[in-house]
Tab-separated table of C-alpha atoms in Angstrom:
chain	number	residue	atom	x	y	z
P	1	MET	CA	3.314	-4.575	29.559
P	2	SER	CA	4.026	-1.019	30.594
P	3	LEU	CA	6.191	1.883	29.720
P	4	GLU	CA	7.690	2.016	33.179
P	5	ARG	CA	11.393	2.479	33.003
P	6	LYS	CA	13.202	-0.804	33.461
P	7	ASP	CA	16.439	-1.095	35.389
P	8	GLU	CA	18.964	0.774	33.317
P	9	TYR	CA	21.578	-1.334	31.700
P	10	ASP	CA	25.056	0.028	32.471
P	11	HIS	CA	26.015	0.829	28.887
P	12	LYS	CA	29.062	2.871	29.827
P	13	ALA	CA	30.729	0.088	31.798
P	14	TRP	CA	29.836	-2.399	29.106
P	15	MET	CA	31.322	-0.223	26.382
P	16	LYS	CA	34.560	0.257	28.329
P	17	LYS	CA	34.909	-3.496	28.598
P	18	LYS	CA	34.672	-3.814	24.821
P	19	ASP	CA	37.468	-2.950	22.502
P	20	LEU	CA	35.622	-0.444	20.287
P	21	THR	CA	36.983	1.984	17.734
P	22	PRO	CA	36.274	5.704	18.384
P	23	ILE	CA	33.734	5.737	15.545
P	24	GLU	CA	31.885	2.765	16.993
P	25	ALA	CA	31.934	4.267	20.471
P	26	THR	CA	30.563	7.578	19.169
P	27	PHE	CA	27.943	5.734	17.125
P	28	LEU	CA	26.748	3.729	20.122
P	29	THR	CA	26.825	6.706	22.492
P	30	THR	CA	24.752	8.771	20.051
P	31	LEU	CA	22.177	6.035	19.528
P	32	ILE	CA	21.897	5.356	23.276
P	33	TRP	CA	21.446	9.090	23.847
P	34	LEU	CA	18.668	9.133	21.223
P	35	ASP	CA	17.107	6.003	22.673
P	36	LYS	CA	16.850	7.544	26.149
P	37	ARG	CA	15.052	10.562	24.748
P	38	PHE	CA	12.921	9.129	21.964
P	39	ARG	CA	11.725	5.830	23.408
P	40	ILE	CA	10.752	4.328	20.072
P	41	VAL	CA	12.195	0.923	20.943
P	42	ASP	CA	10.107	0.767	24.131
P	43	TYR	CA	6.950	1.474	22.159
P	44	LEU	CA	7.888	-1.094	19.520
P	45	GLU	CA	8.477	-3.697	22.220
P	46	LEU	CA	5.046	-2.867	23.589
P	47	LEU	CA	3.535	-3.518	20.160
P	48	GLU	CA	5.506	-6.737	19.871
P	49	THR	CA	4.155	-7.995	23.201
P	50	LEU	CA	0.662	-6.992	22.140
P	51	TYR	CA	1.035	-8.837	18.840
P	52	TYR	CA	2.107	-12.071	20.482
P	53	ARG	CA	-0.554	-11.867	23.189
P	54	VAL	CA	-3.308	-11.339	20.644
P	55	ASN	CA	-2.036	-14.225	18.552
P	56	LEU	CA	-1.968	-16.504	21.586
P	57	GLN	CA	-5.762	-16.293	21.599
P	58	MET	CA	-6.089	-17.522	18.038
P	59	PRO	CA	-6.417	-21.174	17.100
P	60	LYS	CA	-3.918	-22.365	14.518
P	61	SER	CA	-5.231	-21.656	11.081
P	62	HIS	CA	-5.642	-24.315	8.435
P	63	THR	CA	-2.713	-22.747	6.569
P	64	GLU	CA	-0.454	-22.889	9.618
P	65	GLN	CA	-1.543	-26.351	10.631
P	66	TYR	CA	-0.696	-27.960	7.313
P	67	ASN	CA	2.157	-25.585	6.540
P	68	LEU	CA	0.515	-24.399	3.323
P	69	ASP	CA	2.330	-21.068	3.339
P	70	ASN	CA	5.232	-22.698	1.526
P	71	LYS	CA	3.115	-23.619	-1.451
P	72	PHE	CA	0.537	-20.906	-1.270
P	73	TRP	CA	2.324	-17.632	-0.689
P	74	TYR	CA	2.217	-16.531	-4.319
P	75	TRP	CA	-1.579	-16.426	-4.174
P	76	TYR	CA	-1.590	-13.877	-1.382
P	77	PRO	CA	-1.291	-10.720	-3.515
P	78	LEU	CA	-4.478	-11.817	-5.276
P	79	TYR	CA	-6.285	-11.732	-1.925
P	80	THR	CA	-6.271	-7.940	-2.176
P	81	LEU	CA	-8.391	-7.777	-5.352
P	82	GLY	CA	-11.620	-7.360	-3.358
P	83	LEU	CA	-10.231	-4.329	-1.568
P	84	PHE	CA	-8.920	-3.086	-4.903
P	85	SER	CA	-12.411	-3.316	-6.429
P	86	THR	CA	-13.860	-1.437	-3.461
P	87	LEU	CA	-11.259	1.306	-3.814
P	88	ALA	CA	-12.011	1.620	-7.531
P	89	TYR	CA	-15.712	1.873	-6.646
P	90	VAL	CA	-15.046	4.659	-4.124
P	91	VAL	CA	-12.898	6.579	-6.643
P	92	ALA	CA	-15.571	6.174	-9.314
P	93	ALA	CA	-18.251	7.337	-6.867
P	94	ILE	CA	-16.376	10.492	-5.890
P	95	SER	CA	-15.324	11.427	-9.427
P	96	GLY	CA	-18.816	10.560	-10.665
P	97	ALA	CA	-20.468	12.836	-8.115
P	98	LEU	CA	-18.214	15.672	-9.295
P	99	LEU	CA	-18.991	14.920	-12.958
P	100	GLY	CA	-22.683	15.080	-12.038
P	101	PHE	CA	-22.293	18.814	-11.403
P	102	TYR	CA	-21.633	19.383	-15.114
P	103	TYR	CA	-23.463	16.652	-17.015
P	104	SER	CA	-27.100	16.767	-18.035
P	105	PRO	CA	-28.948	13.892	-19.689
P	106	ALA	CA	-30.808	15.708	-22.470
P	107	THR	CA	-31.006	14.685	-26.141
P	108	THR	CA	-32.230	18.141	-27.211
P	109	GLY	CA	-30.227	20.196	-29.687
P	110	ASP	CA	-27.599	19.298	-32.256
P	111	PRO	CA	-25.172	18.162	-31.016
P	112	THR	CA	-27.264	17.022	-28.094
P	113	THR	CA	-26.968	18.668	-24.701
P	114	ALA	CA	-25.544	15.468	-23.188
P	115	TYR	CA	-22.813	15.330	-25.813
P	116	SER	CA	-22.043	19.060	-25.566
P	117	GLN	CA	-21.717	18.792	-21.805
P	118	ILE	CA	-19.147	15.994	-22.211
P	119	GLU	CA	-17.347	18.228	-24.715
P	120	PHE	CA	-17.469	21.086	-22.228
P	121	ILE	CA	-16.050	18.882	-19.463
P	122	MET	CA	-13.245	17.653	-21.709
P	123	ARG	CA	-12.290	20.991	-23.276
P	124	ASP	CA	-13.256	23.923	-21.110
P	125	LEU	CA	-13.666	22.729	-17.548
P	126	GLN	CA	-10.617	23.112	-15.335
P	127	PHE	CA	-9.345	19.588	-14.571
P	128	GLY	CA	-12.380	18.281	-16.477
P	129	PHE	CA	-10.338	16.055	-18.767
P	130	MET	CA	-8.634	14.542	-15.727
P	131	LEU	CA	-11.915	14.156	-13.824
P	132	ARG	CA	-13.604	12.257	-16.627
P	133	SER	CA	-10.502	10.152	-17.242
P	134	VAL	CA	-10.298	9.241	-13.568
P	135	HIS	CA	-13.967	8.211	-13.638
P	136	ARG	CA	-13.523	6.151	-16.817
P	137	TRP	CA	-10.368	4.430	-15.628
P	138	ALA	CA	-11.829	3.732	-12.198
P	139	ALA	CA	-14.740	2.036	-13.946
P	140	GLN	CA	-12.458	-0.044	-16.183
P	141	VAL	CA	-10.282	-1.023	-13.222
P	142	MET	CA	-13.307	-1.947	-11.170
P	143	VAL	CA	-14.690	-4.293	-13.823
P	144	ALA	CA	-11.289	-5.951	-14.267
P	145	ALA	CA	-10.612	-6.193	-10.525
P	146	VAL	CA	-14.060	-7.608	-9.753
P	147	PHE	CA	-13.619	-10.253	-12.452
P	148	LEU	CA	-10.117	-11.228	-11.234
P	149	HIS	CA	-11.453	-11.245	-7.649
P	150	MET	CA	-14.064	-13.740	-8.764
P	151	LEU	CA	-11.397	-15.935	-10.412
P	152	ARG	CA	-9.326	-15.855	-7.234
P	153	VAL	CA	-12.308	-16.845	-5.110
P	154	TYR	CA	-13.123	-19.666	-7.532
P	155	PHE	CA	-9.634	-21.127	-7.839
P	156	THR	CA	-8.862	-20.977	-4.107
P	157	GLY	CA	-12.196	-22.631	-3.347
P	158	SER	CA	-13.227	-19.714	-1.167
P	159	TYR	CA	-16.853	-20.013	-2.304
P	160	LYS	CA	-17.291	-23.315	-0.473
P	161	GLU	CA	-19.441	-23.934	2.606
P	162	PRO	CA	-20.228	-21.840	4.652
P	163	ARG	CA	-19.665	-19.037	2.149
P	164	GLU	CA	-22.067	-19.994	-0.651
P	165	LEU	CA	-24.373	-17.049	0.065
P	166	ASN	CA	-21.591	-14.544	-0.310
P	167	TRP	CA	-20.555	-16.154	-3.606
P	168	LEU	CA	-24.108	-15.707	-4.932
P	169	LEU	CA	-24.127	-12.122	-3.687
P	170	GLY	CA	-20.835	-11.684	-5.517
P	171	ILE	CA	-22.406	-12.889	-8.750
P	172	VAL	CA	-25.176	-10.335	-8.308
P	173	LEU	CA	-22.525	-7.674	-7.681
P	174	ILE	CA	-20.444	-8.523	-10.767
P	175	SER	CA	-23.621	-8.350	-12.859
P	176	LEU	CA	-24.579	-4.996	-11.378
P	177	THR	CA	-21.014	-3.767	-11.979
P	178	MET	CA	-21.490	-4.533	-15.659
P	179	VAL	CA	-24.882	-2.780	-15.674
P	180	PHE	CA	-23.098	0.204	-14.094
P	181	GLY	CA	-20.556	0.059	-16.913
P	182	TYR	CA	-23.182	-0.260	-19.613
P	183	THR	CA	-25.406	2.580	-18.385
P	184	GLY	CA	-22.355	4.821	-18.008
P	185	TYR	CA	-21.224	3.894	-21.508
P	186	LEU	CA	-24.451	5.310	-22.974
P	187	LEU	CA	-24.328	8.658	-21.162
P	188	PRO	CA	-21.994	10.560	-23.581
P	189	TRP	CA	-24.687	9.950	-26.232
P	190	ASP	CA	-22.141	9.769	-29.050
P	191	GLN	CA	-22.169	7.233	-31.894
P	192	LEU	CA	-20.572	4.569	-29.697
P	193	ALA	CA	-23.228	5.085	-27.025
P	194	PHE	CA	-26.087	5.221	-29.507
P	195	TRP	CA	-25.284	1.949	-31.246
P	196	ALA	CA	-24.424	0.235	-27.971
P	197	GLY	CA	-27.895	1.323	-26.872
P	198	GLN	CA	-29.384	-0.114	-30.053
P	199	ILE	CA	-27.676	-3.442	-29.331
P	200	GLY	CA	-29.060	-3.276	-25.776
P	201	VAL	CA	-32.599	-2.857	-27.051
P	202	GLU	CA	-32.212	-5.794	-29.458
P	203	MET	CA	-30.728	-7.975	-26.720
P	204	ALA	CA	-33.562	-7.113	-24.347
P	205	ARG	CA	-36.116	-7.941	-27.051
P	206	ALA	CA	-34.415	-11.283	-27.655
P	207	VAL	CA	-35.320	-12.425	-24.149
P	208	PRO	CA	-38.174	-14.961	-24.425
P	209	LEU	CA	-41.637	-13.899	-23.197
P	210	ALA	CA	-40.570	-10.902	-21.064
P	211	GLY	CA	-38.338	-9.368	-23.806
P	212	GLU	CA	-40.562	-6.546	-25.008
P	213	TRP	CA	-41.576	-5.604	-21.504
P	214	VAL	CA	-37.894	-5.477	-20.415
P	215	ALA	CA	-36.977	-3.322	-23.402
P	216	GLN	CA	-39.819	-0.926	-22.577
P	217	LEU	CA	-38.848	-0.791	-18.935
P	218	LEU	CA	-35.091	-0.263	-19.371
P	219	PHE	CA	-34.923	1.696	-22.622
P	220	GLY	CA	-38.294	3.436	-22.639
P	221	GLY	CA	-39.305	2.016	-26.019
P	222	PHE	CA	-37.897	0.106	-28.966
P	223	THR	CA	-36.088	3.059	-30.529
P	224	LEU	CA	-33.602	5.217	-28.681
P	225	SER	CA	-34.928	8.523	-27.434
P	226	GLN	CA	-34.833	11.021	-24.605
P	227	SER	CA	-36.445	8.484	-22.305
P	228	THR	CA	-33.647	5.989	-23.025
P	229	LEU	CA	-30.960	8.422	-21.961
P	230	GLN	CA	-32.982	9.581	-18.973
P	231	ARG	CA	-33.458	6.022	-17.766
P	232	MET	CA	-29.785	5.171	-18.219
P	233	TYR	CA	-28.929	8.302	-16.250
P	234	ILE	CA	-31.259	7.540	-13.356
P	235	ILE	CA	-30.109	3.897	-13.238
P	236	HIS	CA	-26.478	5.023	-13.288
P	237	VAL	CA	-26.572	7.852	-10.765
P	238	PHE	CA	-29.561	7.025	-8.556
P	239	LEU	CA	-30.704	3.418	-8.584
P	240	LEU	CA	-27.445	1.502	-8.842
P	241	PRO	CA	-25.396	3.582	-6.365
P	242	PHE	CA	-27.850	2.812	-3.557
P	243	VAL	CA	-28.293	-0.843	-4.466
P	244	VAL	CA	-24.630	-1.595	-5.173
P	245	THR	CA	-23.328	0.297	-2.135
P	246	THR	CA	-25.721	-1.617	0.105
P	247	LEU	CA	-24.788	-4.965	-1.448
P	248	ILE	CA	-21.049	-4.218	-1.192
P	249	ALA	CA	-21.554	-3.356	2.477
P	250	ILE	CA	-23.331	-6.672	3.056
P	251	HIS	CA	-20.731	-8.548	0.988
P	252	ILE	CA	-17.860	-7.116	3.052
P	253	GLY	CA	-19.857	-7.476	6.268
P	254	ILE	CA	-20.269	-11.207	5.641
P	255	VAL	CA	-16.524	-11.552	4.968
P	256	TRP	CA	-15.938	-9.699	8.216
P	257	VAL	CA	-18.164	-12.061	10.167
P	258	GLN	CA	-17.002	-15.277	8.497
P	259	GLY	CA	-13.332	-14.343	8.181
P	260	ILE	CA	-11.127	-14.671	5.119
P	261	ALA	CA	-11.455	-18.162	3.682
P	262	GLU	CA	-8.519	-20.510	4.135
P	263	PRO	CA	-7.096	-21.924	0.917
P	264	HIS	CA	-8.476	-25.360	0.092
N	1	MET	CA	37.708	-21.223	9.460
N	2	THR	CA	40.934	-19.269	9.586
N	3	ASP	CA	43.640	-19.259	12.195
N	4	SER	CA	42.848	-15.758	13.358
N	5	ASP	CA	39.292	-16.873	14.093
N	6	ALA	CA	40.545	-19.744	16.199
N	7	THR	CA	42.937	-17.643	18.240
N	8	SER	CA	40.374	-14.948	18.875
N	9	ARG	CA	37.938	-17.551	20.129
N	10	THR	CA	40.376	-19.079	22.601
N	11	GLY	CA	40.867	-15.580	24.000
N	12	ASP	CA	37.858	-13.455	24.979
N	13	ALA	CA	34.873	-14.563	22.881
N	14	ASP	CA	33.043	-11.368	23.790
N	15	GLN	CA	35.567	-9.068	22.181
N	16	PRO	CA	34.985	-7.629	18.736
N	17	ARG	CA	36.739	-9.644	16.093
N	18	ARG	CA	37.363	-9.702	12.402
N	19	GLY	CA	35.018	-11.946	10.473
N	20	ARG	CA	35.905	-14.145	7.556
N	21	ARG	CA	35.974	-11.280	5.109
N	22	GLY	CA	37.856	-8.946	7.405
N	23	ARG	CA	34.716	-7.245	8.706
N	24	ARG	CA	34.230	-6.352	12.305
N	25	ASP	CA	31.616	-8.225	14.240
N	26	ILE	CA	30.529	-6.958	17.636
N	27	VAL	CA	28.124	-8.834	19.893
N	28	VAL	CA	25.900	-6.477	21.924
N	29	PRO	CA	23.057	-7.042	24.427
N	30	MET	CA	19.632	-7.598	22.828
N	31	ARG	CA	18.156	-4.315	24.017
N	32	LEU	CA	21.102	-2.353	22.630
N	33	TYR	CA	20.847	-4.288	19.387
N	34	LYS	CA	17.242	-3.127	19.060
N	35	THR	CA	18.309	0.466	19.704
N	36	ILE	CA	20.950	0.181	17.013
N	37	THR	CA	18.634	-1.380	14.435
N	38	VAL	CA	15.738	0.980	15.020
N	39	PHE	CA	17.694	4.217	15.197
N	40	SER	CA	20.282	3.507	12.502
N	41	THR	CA	17.536	2.475	10.074
N	42	LEU	CA	15.493	5.524	10.994
N	43	ILE	CA	18.460	7.840	10.526
N	44	ALA	CA	19.319	6.191	7.199
N	45	VAL	CA	15.760	6.504	5.876
N	46	VAL	CA	15.400	10.128	6.949
N	47	SER	CA	18.814	10.947	5.458
N	48	VAL	CA	17.957	9.465	2.087
N	49	VAL	CA	14.627	11.315	1.937
N	50	LEU	CA	16.260	14.547	3.058
N	51	GLY	CA	19.093	14.034	0.570
N	52	PHE	CA	16.606	13.727	-2.257
N	53	VAL	CA	14.817	16.867	-1.076
N	54	PHE	CA	18.140	18.661	-1.476
N	55	LEU	CA	18.781	17.050	-4.869
N	56	ASP	CA	15.300	18.171	-5.911
N	57	ALA	CA	16.084	21.687	-4.780
N	58	ALA	CA	19.309	21.539	-6.811
N	59	THR	CA	17.651	20.412	-10.030
N	60	LEU	CA	14.057	21.589	-9.759
N	61	GLN	CA	13.495	25.321	-10.179
N	62	VAL	CA	10.095	25.102	-8.445
N	63	SER	CA	11.410	23.503	-5.246
N	64	ALA	CA	10.069	25.072	-2.066
N	65	LEU	CA	13.385	24.569	-0.269
N	66	ARG	CA	15.222	26.337	-3.087
N	67	ALA	CA	12.784	29.234	-2.915
N	68	VAL	CA	13.259	29.540	0.831
N	69	ILE	CA	17.047	29.521	0.524
N	70	SER	CA	17.246	32.055	-2.306
N	71	ASN	CA	14.718	34.317	-0.509
N	72	ALA	CA	16.848	34.108	2.612
N	73	PHE	CA	19.933	35.100	0.616
N	74	SER	CA	18.197	38.065	-1.017
N	75	ALA	CA	16.791	39.146	2.367
N	76	LEU	CA	20.371	39.262	3.621
N	77	GLY	CA	21.274	41.367	0.617
N	78	LEU	CA	23.491	38.671	-0.873
N	79	SER	CA	23.191	37.642	-4.472
N	80	ILE	CA	23.973	34.064	-5.359
N	81	SER	CA	24.136	32.671	-8.865
N	82	ASN	CA	21.779	29.882	-9.829
N	83	GLY	CA	24.659	27.622	-10.794
N	84	LEU	CA	26.413	28.040	-7.459
N	85	LEU	CA	23.193	27.423	-5.535
N	86	SER	CA	22.495	24.275	-7.562
N	87	THR	CA	26.003	22.943	-7.022
N	88	GLY	CA	25.884	23.623	-3.286
N	89	LEU	CA	22.494	21.979	-2.860
N	90	ALA	CA	23.559	18.956	-4.918
N	91	VAL	CA	26.723	18.487	-2.843
N	92	VAL	CA	24.749	18.776	0.408
N	93	GLY	CA	22.154	16.317	-0.904
N	94	LEU	CA	24.733	13.712	-1.892
N	95	ALA	CA	26.572	14.202	1.413
N	96	VAL	CA	23.388	13.654	3.411
N	97	ILE	CA	22.609	10.455	1.475
N	98	ALA	CA	26.204	9.262	1.962
N	99	PHE	CA	25.910	9.989	5.687
N	100	GLY	CA	22.722	7.913	5.924
N	101	THR	CA	24.416	5.046	4.078
N	102	PHE	CA	27.404	5.258	6.415
N	103	VAL	CA	25.196	5.113	9.516
N	104	TYR	CA	23.299	2.135	8.135
N	105	ILE	CA	26.456	0.217	7.238
N	106	LEU	CA	27.942	0.972	10.646
N	107	GLY	CA	24.822	-0.486	12.228
N	108	THR	CA	25.373	-3.845	10.470
N	109	ARG	CA	28.571	-4.432	12.476
N	110	PHE	CA	26.557	-5.182	15.567
N	111	ARG	CA	24.534	-8.244	16.398
N	112	ALA	CA	22.927	-9.791	19.444
N	113	GLN	CA	24.110	-12.956	21.135
N	114	GLY	CA	23.038	-16.084	19.270
N	115	MET	CA	22.190	-14.338	16.006
N	116	GLY	CA	23.570	-15.293	12.641
N	117	LYS	CA	26.028	-12.805	11.286
N	118	SER	CA	24.286	-9.980	9.511
N	119	GLN	CA	26.913	-9.686	6.808
N	120	GLU	CA	26.964	-13.294	5.660
N	121	ASP	CA	24.528	-16.156	5.837
N	122	SER	CA	26.504	-18.408	8.160
N	123	GLY	CA	25.249	-19.017	11.679
N	124	GLU	CA	27.199	-18.012	14.701
N	125	ASP	CA	30.302	-20.133	15.259
N	126	SER	CA	30.137	-22.562	18.159
N	127	ASN	CA	32.726	-21.958	20.834
N	128	ASN	CA	32.131	-25.255	22.615
N	129	GLY	CA	30.399	-23.584	25.521
């Protein structure tokens, strides 16, 4: 495997031997001329050799061994949903960090500061409408992609031994994704957010034994107030980003170590 | 299998010949086949992209290429009407795309020894050794 020039093939003599039309002869001469100067084919052959040599080292996969490709190929696009979720997360993180420059979680004033800041972003800020829309859509896409990713993992049996731990970690991640969505949903502090918050408080209180404590901890009381919004904000922009980013890193790291699961 | 196929095979099997649908079919060495495939595809792709850049310049008033060309004309002291410029750019664009198509189609005439014909699904005819 080297880029050393091989013995030149005598193209000219070969072409004379053939009964070519002038257009074909010109075509071939031009391409040979290009080939001698831009040695793309040589580099591609190098990559080809590399590809086959690397694959020689690999044991036959389950899919290859039982020739499952025939029946299974239409699943393969769904194997990209995990990456798709990660990409949505990265987009949401970047757009969210930019939104953070303009948002402030205060319930003071009428309309509240939080709500006015959203209004400012949507109406007055250059590219603000787009920025918030990108953030919102990235969030929606992430929730959908994570859920579909989970379905794919379930129906291809990818959660099976030795990958049970990563499946459990995935369940934690899908839950945290929804917490991300919920806390973000409350931040505009409009009617939708307020009553969604009210439902959240009621749901927390409905938990047996620990309910009231959970409601106090997450919502800062049983009625919505400044502390509710402040907690949602800190959970959304401080707590969850660290936790979820770390867990995603571990989740992907485990996939890296264990390899993509073969279909079962 | 037509008669012309049979006669051409009894002669020199290496010579270009007309396929079933009257298309030329030229067997080339493998390395040359790679050159043809890689470069004709590359030329075709670049031509189509370039052609659309020209078409853009013909139809889009904000095109950078169009701005460069009209600035060049005014720098030379020539005035050119918008309509004429658009027509010229559109013709060039279509010509470039047609050129790329031509190169690509020309490339499909060639195949390496032992390959199925690129223009139909049939395998290579056996010539009994």
